[in-house]
Coordinates of C-alpha atoms in Angstrom, one line a residue:
Y319 CA 9.1 1.6 -28.2
Y320 CA 7.0 -0.8 -25.9
P321 CA 4.4 -4.1 -27.2
I322 CA 1.1 -2.8 -26.2
M323 CA 0.4 -5.9 -24.4
K324 CA 3.0 -8.0 -23.0
Y325 CA 3.0 -10.6 -19.7
I326 CA 5.7 -12.6 -17.6
T327 CA 5.1 -15.7 -15.5
L328 CA 7.0 -15.4 -12.5
D329 CA 7.5 -18.9 -9.7
L330 CA 5.2 -17.7 -7.4
P331 CA 2.2 -15.3 -6.2
I332 CA 2.3 -11.3 -6.9
D333 CA 1.0 -9.3 -4.4
C334 CA 3.2 -5.7 -5.1
I335 CA 4.7 -4.3 -7.8
L336 CA 6.8 -0.7 -7.7
S337 CA 8.7 1.5 -9.7
L338 CA 12.3 2.8 -8.8
N339 CA 14.4 4.7 -11.5
D340 CA 14.2 2.1 -14.5
N341 CA 13.1 -1.4 -12.6
I342 CA 10.5 -2.2 -12.1
I343 CA 10.5 -4.5 -8.3
V344 CA 7.5 -7.1 -7.7
G345 CA 7.1 -8.4 -4.7
C346 CA 6.3 -11.9 -4.1
Y347 CA 3.7 -14.0 -1.2
E348 CA 2.7 -17.4 -1.0
Y349 CA 1.2 -19.5 1.8
N350 CA 0.4 -23.0 2.6
D351 CA -1.6 -23.5 4.7
T352 CA -1.5 -27.9 4.8
N353 CA 2.9 -26.7 6.6
N354 CA 2.0 -23.3 7.7
H355 CA 5.0 -22.4 5.7
R356 CA 5.1 -18.9 3.9
K357 CA 7.8 -17.8 1.6
G358 CA 8.6 -14.8 -0.9
K359 CA 10.8 -13.6 -3.9
I360 CA 11.3 -9.4 -4.9
Y361 CA 12.2 -9.5 -8.6
S362 CA 14.3 -6.8 -10.2
L363 CA 12.6 -6.5 -14.0
T364 CA 12.9 -4.1 -16.6
K365 CA 10.4 -2.1 -17.9
N366 CA 10.3 -4.6 -21.2
L367 CA 9.5 -7.1 -18.2
E368 CA 13.4 -8.9 -18.4
I369 CA 14.6 -10.3 -15.2
I370 CA 17.3 -8.8 -13.7
N371 CA 17.7 -10.7 -10.6
F372 CA 15.8 -11.8 -7.5
I373 CA 16.2 -12.7 -3.5
E374 CA 14.6 -15.4 -2.2
T375 CA 12.6 -13.8 1.1
S376 CA 10.4 -15.1 3.9
G377 CA 7.5 -13.7 1.9
T378 CA 7.0 -10.3 1.0
L379 CA 3.2 -8.5 1.6
D380 CA 5.0 -5.0 0.6
I381 CA 7.6 -2.9 -0.5
K382 CA 8.1 1.2 0.0
H383 CA 10.4 3.4 -1.4
N384 CA 12.4 5.1 0.7
I385 CA 11.8 8.8 0.9
K386 CA 14.3 10.2 2.9
D387 CA 17.7 11.4 2.8
T388 CA 20.6 9.8 2.6
Y389 CA 20.8 6.2 3.8
H390 CA 23.8 5.2 6.1
R391 CA 24.7 2.2 6.3
S392 CA 24.6 -0.5 8.8
D393 CA 28.1 -1.2 11.1
N394 CA 27.4 -4.5 11.2
I395 CA 26.7 -4.5 6.9
S396 CA 29.1 -7.3 7.3
D397 CA 26.9 -9.2 9.3
I398 CA 24.4 -9.5 6.9
S399 CA 25.6 -8.9 3.8
N400 CA 24.5 -13.5 3.6
K401 CA 21.1 -13.7 4.4
Y402 CA 20.4 -12.8 1.3
D403 CA 21.8 -14.0 -1.7
I404 CA 21.9 -12.2 -5.4
N405 CA 20.1 -14.2 -8.5
N406 CA 21.2 -12.8 -10.8
I407 CA 20.3 -13.5 -13.9
K408 CA 22.0 -11.1 -16.4
G409 CA 25.5 -9.6 -15.6
T410 CA 27.5 -9.9 -12.9
Y411 CA 26.9 -8.2 -9.7
N412 CA 29.5 -6.2 -7.5
N413 CA 29.4 -7.5 -4.0
N414 CA 31.7 -5.3 -1.8
I415 CA 30.4 -3.6 0.2
N416 CA 32.5 -1.2 1.7
N417 CA 31.2 2.8 1.9
I418 CA 28.7 2.3 0.4
K419 CA 26.3 6.2 0.2
Y420 CA 22.8 5.4 -0.5
T421 CA 20.5 7.6 -1.9
N422 CA 16.4 8.5 -1.2
N423 CA 16.6 7.6 -5.1
N424 CA 18.0 3.2 -4.5
I425 CA 16.2 2.3 -1.4
I426 CA 13.1 0.0 -0.7
Y427 CA 12.2 -1.1 2.4
C428 CA 10.7 -4.7 2.5
C429 CA 7.3 -5.9 5.1
N430 CA 8.3 -9.6 4.4
A431 CA 6.5 -12.0 6.6
K432 CA 9.1 -12.9 8.9
D433 CA 11.3 -9.9 8.8
I434 CA 11.7 -5.9 7.8
S435 CA 14.6 -5.4 5.7
V436 CA 15.9 -2.5 3.4
I437 CA 17.1 -3.4 0.0
D438 CA 18.4 -1.1 -2.6
E439 CA 17.6 -0.7 -6.1
N440 CA 19.6 -3.7 -7.1
L441 CA 18.3 -6.3 -4.4
K442 CA 21.2 -6.0 -2.3
L443 CA 20.7 -6.4 1.4
I444 CA 21.5 -3.4 3.4
N445 CA 19.6 -4.2 6.6
I446 CA 17.4 -6.5 8.3
L447 CA 15.4 -7.0 11.3
E448 CA 14.1 -10.8 12.0
T449 CA 10.9 -10.5 13.7
K450 CA 9.5 -12.5 16.3
T451 CA 5.8 -13.1 14.3
I452 CA 4.3 -12.2 11.4
N453 CA 4.3 -8.5 9.4
T454 CA 1.3 -7.3 8.1
Y455 CA 2.1 -3.5 7.5
L456 CA 4.4 -1.4 6.9
H457 CA 4.5 2.5 7.6
I458 CA 7.5 5.2 6.3
C459 CA 6.7 7.8 9.4
N460 CA 6.5 11.4 8.2
N461 CA 6.5 13.9 11.0
I462 CA 8.7 15.2 13.1
K463 CA 8.6 13.4 16.3
Y464 CA 9.0 10.0 14.3
D465 CA 11.2 11.6 11.0
N466 CA 13.9 8.8 11.0
N467 CA 11.4 6.3 12.0
I468 CA 9.3 3.2 10.6
A469 CA 5.9 1.7 12.0
Y470 CA 4.8 -1.8 11.6
T471 CA 2.0 -4.3 12.5
D472 CA 1.7 -7.3 13.2
I473 CA -0.5 -10.1 13.6
S474 CA -0.1 -10.2 17.4
G475 CA -1.4 -7.6 17.8
T476 CA 1.8 -5.2 17.9
V477 CA 2.5 -1.4 16.5
N478 CA 6.0 -1.9 16.7
I479 CA 8.3 1.5 15.1
I480 CA 12.4 1.2 14.5
D481 CA 14.7 3.6 13.4
N482 CA 15.2 3.6 9.4
N483 CA 18.5 3.5 9.1
T484 CA 19.9 1.3 12.5
L485 CA 15.7 -1.3 12.2
N486 CA 16.7 -0.5 16.0
N487 CA 14.0 -1.0 18.1
I488 CA 12.3 2.4 19.6
S489 CA 8.8 1.2 21.0
S490 CA 7.5 -2.2 20.6
I491 CA 3.1 -1.1 22.0
K492 CA 1.4 -4.0 22.8
V493 CA -2.4 -2.6 21.2
T494 CA -4.8 -5.5 21.3
E495 CA -4.5 -9.5 20.9
D496 CA -5.8 -9.7 17.4
I497 CA -4.5 -8.8 14.5
L498 CA -3.4 -5.3 12.9
W499 CA -3.8 -4.9 9.5
T500 CA -2.8 -0.6 9.1
V501 CA -1.1 1.9 11.3
M502 CA 0.1 5.5 10.9
V503 CA 2.0 7.8 12.3
G504 CA 0.9 11.0 11.3
N505 CA 0.6 13.6 14.2
G506 CA -0.7 11.0 16.1
I507 CA 0.0 7.6 15.9
Y508 CA -3.3 5.2 14.7
A509 CA -3.6 1.5 14.8
G510 CA -6.5 -0.1 13.0
G511 CA -7.7 -4.1 13.2
D512 CA -11.5 -5.2 14.7
Y513 CA -11.3 -1.7 15.4
L514 CA -9.9 1.8 15.0
Y515 CA -6.5 2.6 18.3
H516 CA -5.3 5.9 19.3
I517 CA -1.3 5.3 21.0
E518 CA -0.1 8.2 22.8
D519 CA 2.5 8.2 25.5
N520 CA 3.1 4.6 24.7
K521 CA -0.4 4.6 26.1
V522 CA -3.4 2.6 24.0
N523 CA -7.5 3.3 23.9
K524 CA -10.1 2.2 21.7
I525 CA -11.4 5.2 20.5
V526 CA -15.4 5.9 20.7
I527 CA -16.5 8.4 18.3
K528 CA -19.6 10.0 17.7
N529 CA -21.4 9.7 14.9
I530 CA -23.7 12.4 12.8
A531 CA -26.8 12.3 14.9
G532 CA -24.3 12.6 18.2
E533 CA -24.5 9.0 18.7
E534 CA -21.6 6.8 20.4
E535 CA -19.8 4.4 18.1
I536 CA -16.9 1.9 17.8
L537 CA -15.4 2.0 14.6
Q538 CA -14.9 -2.1 13.3
N539 CA -13.2 -3.8 10.8
I540 CA -10.6 -1.1 10.2
T541 CA -8.9 -1.2 6.3
E542 CA -6.9 2.2 6.0
I543 CA -5.8 5.3 8.2
K544 CA -5.2 8.7 6.4
E545 CA -4.3 11.8 8.4
Y546 CA -4.9 15.6 7.3
G547 CA -4.4 18.3 9.6
N548 CA -6.9 17.6 12.9
E549 CA -8.8 15.2 10.6
I550 CA -8.6 11.4 9.8
I551 CA -10.4 9.2 7.4
I552 CA -11.2 5.8 8.2
G553 CA -11.6 3.3 5.5
T554 CA -13.2 0.0 6.7
Y555 CA -15.0 -2.9 5.4
D556 CA -18.5 -1.0 4.8
N557 CA -17.8 2.5 5.5
L558 CA -15.4 6.0 4.6
Y559 CA -15.2 8.4 7.1
R560 CA -14.0 11.6 8.2
I561 CA -13.8 11.9 12.3
D562 CA -11.9 15.0 14.1
V563 CA -9.7 13.9 16.0
R564 CA -10.4 16.9 18.7
N565 CA -13.6 15.6 19.4
N566 CA -13.6 11.9 18.1
K567 CA -16.9 13.3 16.3
I568 CA -17.6 12.9 12.8
I569 CA -17.4 15.3 10.8
N570 CA -19.2 12.7 7.6
N571 CA -19.0 9.3 6.3
N572 CA -19.4 7.7 3.0
K573 CA -21.5 3.9 2.9
C574 CA -20.2 1.2 0.9
N575 CA -23.4 -0.1 -1.2
G576 CA -21.6 -3.4 -1.9
N577 CA -22.0 -6.5 0.0
E578 CA -21.1 -6.7 3.6
G579 CA -17.7 -8.7 4.1
S580 CA -14.0 -8.3 3.0
N581 CA -14.9 -8.1 -0.2
N582 CA -15.8 -4.6 -0.6
G583 CA -14.8 -1.7 1.9
Y584 CA -12.1 1.0 2.0
N585 CA -8.8 -0.7 1.1
D586 CA -6.7 2.3 -0.7
L587 CA -7.9 6.0 -0.7
Y588 CA -5.7 8.6 -3.3
N589 CA -5.9 12.1 -2.5
Y590 CA -4.7 15.5 -4.9
S591 CA -5.4 18.7 -5.0
N592 CA -7.3 20.8 -8.0
K593 CA -9.3 23.0 -7.7
D594 CA -10.7 23.2 -10.9
K595 CA -12.1 19.3 -10.5
D596 CA -15.4 19.2 -8.2
N597 CA -16.9 16.2 -9.2
I598 CA -14.6 14.3 -7.1
Y599 CA -15.3 13.9 -3.8
D600 CA -14.1 16.4 -1.8
I601 CA -12.7 17.3 1.7
T602 CA -11.1 20.4 3.0
N603 CA -9.7 20.7 -0.9
N604 CA -8.3 17.1 -0.5
H605 CA -9.9 14.6 -3.6
Y606 CA -10.5 11.0 -2.4
I607 CA -10.5 8.4 -5.2
T608 CA -11.7 4.9 -3.3
N609 CA -13.6 1.9 -4.6
D610 CA -16.6 3.8 -3.5
I611 CA -16.7 6.0 -7.2
T612 CA -17.7 2.7 -8.6
N613 CA -21.2 2.7 -6.1
N614 CA -24.2 5.1 -7.2
N615 CA -24.6 6.2 -4.3
N616 CA -24.6 10.1 -2.3
I617 CA -22.9 11.4 0.4
N618 CA -25.4 13.1 3.1
N619 CA -23.1 15.8 3.5
T620 CA -23.5 19.9 3.1
D621 CA -19.7 20.7 2.2
A622 CA -18.6 17.8 0.2
K623 CA -19.0 18.2 -3.5
E624 CA -19.9 15.5 -6.1
H625 CA -18.7 12.4 -6.0
F626 CA -17.7 10.6 -9.0
I627 CA -21.1 9.1 -10.7
L628 CA -20.1 6.3 -13.1
K629 CA -22.8 4.9 -16.0
E630 CA -21.5 1.6 -14.5
K631 CA -21.1 -0.1 -11.0
L632 CA -18.2 -2.0 -10.4
D633 CA -19.9 -3.5 -7.0
I634 CA -16.4 -5.3 -6.0
C635 CA -13.2 -4.2 -3.6
S636 CA -10.5 -1.8 -4.9
W637 CA -7.1 -2.9 -3.2
R638 CA -5.0 -0.3 -5.3
I639 CA -5.5 3.1 -6.8
K640 CA -3.1 4.9 -9.1
K641 CA -2.9 8.4 -11.3
Y642 CA -2.7 8.6 -14.9
K643 CA -3.1 12.5 -16.4
D644 CA -7.1 12.7 -16.0
C645 CA -7.7 9.7 -14.8
F646 CA -7.6 6.6 -12.6
A647 CA -6.4 3.0 -12.7
I648 CA -7.6 1.0 -9.9
A649 CA -6.9 -2.2 -9.0
S650 CA -10.3 -3.9 -9.0
M651 CA -9.3 -7.4 -7.1
Y652 CA -12.0 -8.9 -8.0
D653 CA -12.1 -8.2 -11.7
G654 CA -9.2 -7.1 -12.8
V655 CA -7.6 -3.0 -13.5
K656 CA -9.8 -0.4 -14.8
I657 CA -9.0 3.0 -15.7
I658 CA -11.6 5.4 -15.1
N659 CA -12.4 9.5 -15.9
N660 CA -14.4 11.5 -13.6
K661 CA -17.6 10.0 -15.7
N662 CA -16.9 6.6 -17.5
I663 CA -15.2 2.8 -17.2
I664 CA -12.8 4.1 -20.1
K665 CA -10.4 1.3 -20.4
E666 CA -10.6 -2.3 -18.3
Y667 CA -7.7 -5.2 -18.2
K668 CA -9.4 -9.1 -17.1
T669 CA -7.5 -10.7 -14.8
E670 CA -7.5 -14.3 -14.6
S671 CA -6.7 -14.2 -10.6
M672 CA -6.7 -11.2 -7.8
A673 CA -5.1 -7.9 -9.4
Y674 CA -3.3 -6.6 -6.0
G675 CA 0.2 -5.0 -7.8
I676 CA -0.6 -1.9 -9.8
E677 CA 2.6 0.8 -10.9
I678 CA 2.2 3.7 -13.7
V679 CA 5.6 4.8 -14.9
D680 CA 6.7 6.3 -18.5
D681 CA 2.2 5.6 -19.9
I682 CA 3.5 1.6 -18.8
L683 CA 0.6 0.2 -17.2
F684 CA 1.6 -2.6 -14.7
Y685 CA -0.2 -4.9 -12.9
S686 CA -0.3 -8.0 -11.0
S687 CA -2.9 -11.0 -11.3
F688 CA -2.7 -12.8 -8.2
Y689 CA -2.2 -16.8 -8.4
D690 CA -1.5 -17.0 -11.8
K691 CA 1.5 -15.5 -11.2
K692 CA 1.6 -13.2 -14.2
I693 CA 2.9 -9.5 -14.3
F694 CA 1.0 -7.7 -17.4
R695 CA 2.5 -4.5 -19.4
V696 CA 0.5 -2.4 -20.8
N697 CA 1.1 0.5 -23.1
L698 CA -2.2 3.2 -22.4
N699 CA -1.0 5.9 -24.5
D700 CA -2.0 2.8 -27.4
T701 CA -5.4 1.3 -25.4
I702 CA -6.7 4.5 -24.1
E703 CA -9.0 6.4 -26.0
Y704 CA -9.9 9.9 -23.7
K705 CA -13.5 10.9 -23.8

């Protein structure tokens, strides 16, 4: 049994949380604007928030669990095995790296400021690719052409595609002179930053779309991209677009009612299939929960069902979304963590700083408060009354 509420304070700001087997993996990132220095750590914790071990990194922005088949260790593993030093807190760690076979149950891809690295659940370094510029986002590819690849973006405006085993470069496409914040590789390759781009045969096109009125429009301030069949869902600072990629025409859009600027917008999209639910924004049988569920506005289209109409507004930016039973847990960035059902906010957990990282495992909610370097654990069964 886990206590209802517990927290641990680490020594760096916490921006991402991932559950892997019996461990909680936590990524930390800190930037010193005085000397332009970045640093980070990745911690392995028990579910009771006890530190198992940690590694130092160049600043961890994102961690993702490998969903591929067996990972074969790199041939040059002996050359890189000393890149990360394991700081073992409890017990001893076996540093023997010979004849290691990794499965999809224990591989983590890390988007660090100055490298892309692969580690196991014990934080042992498997492979590392040092990069020449600051990285911003990592995407594990899931289409046929790029099935064994990883795509990542950087501040120089480049989309890089690498092999997920060797980390060897497959292609690097210069997209823009500006920062890219996101990339999605599916039926096509799409990247976003100041604008939305489509990459095909190493050629880059800035996407010009036609809005519902038939007028041409250029999407700006791209924060999230999802692809479903012949459609892409684009999140921006102030709007959510559903676009038919065959003609680049907007099928529908949902404008965010909050204040203009990067404090709002669609930073995460969660989809699931449930035809019995008719109170959630529905796009071709996929339901999208975004931060706009917190605004009492109407969706101006004919084929979307009702979306969430909450009794209380949350005019803030939602950073990450997790599904929990019939509810959603939302890291609300500037206003802590919210647990919502289809009508109400049923629980709130305030944070002193920005709420970025969030994870749910075994009815336990883990979430972080960024600048005060805390990660919290809450037993949801003991704190939520369902309505």
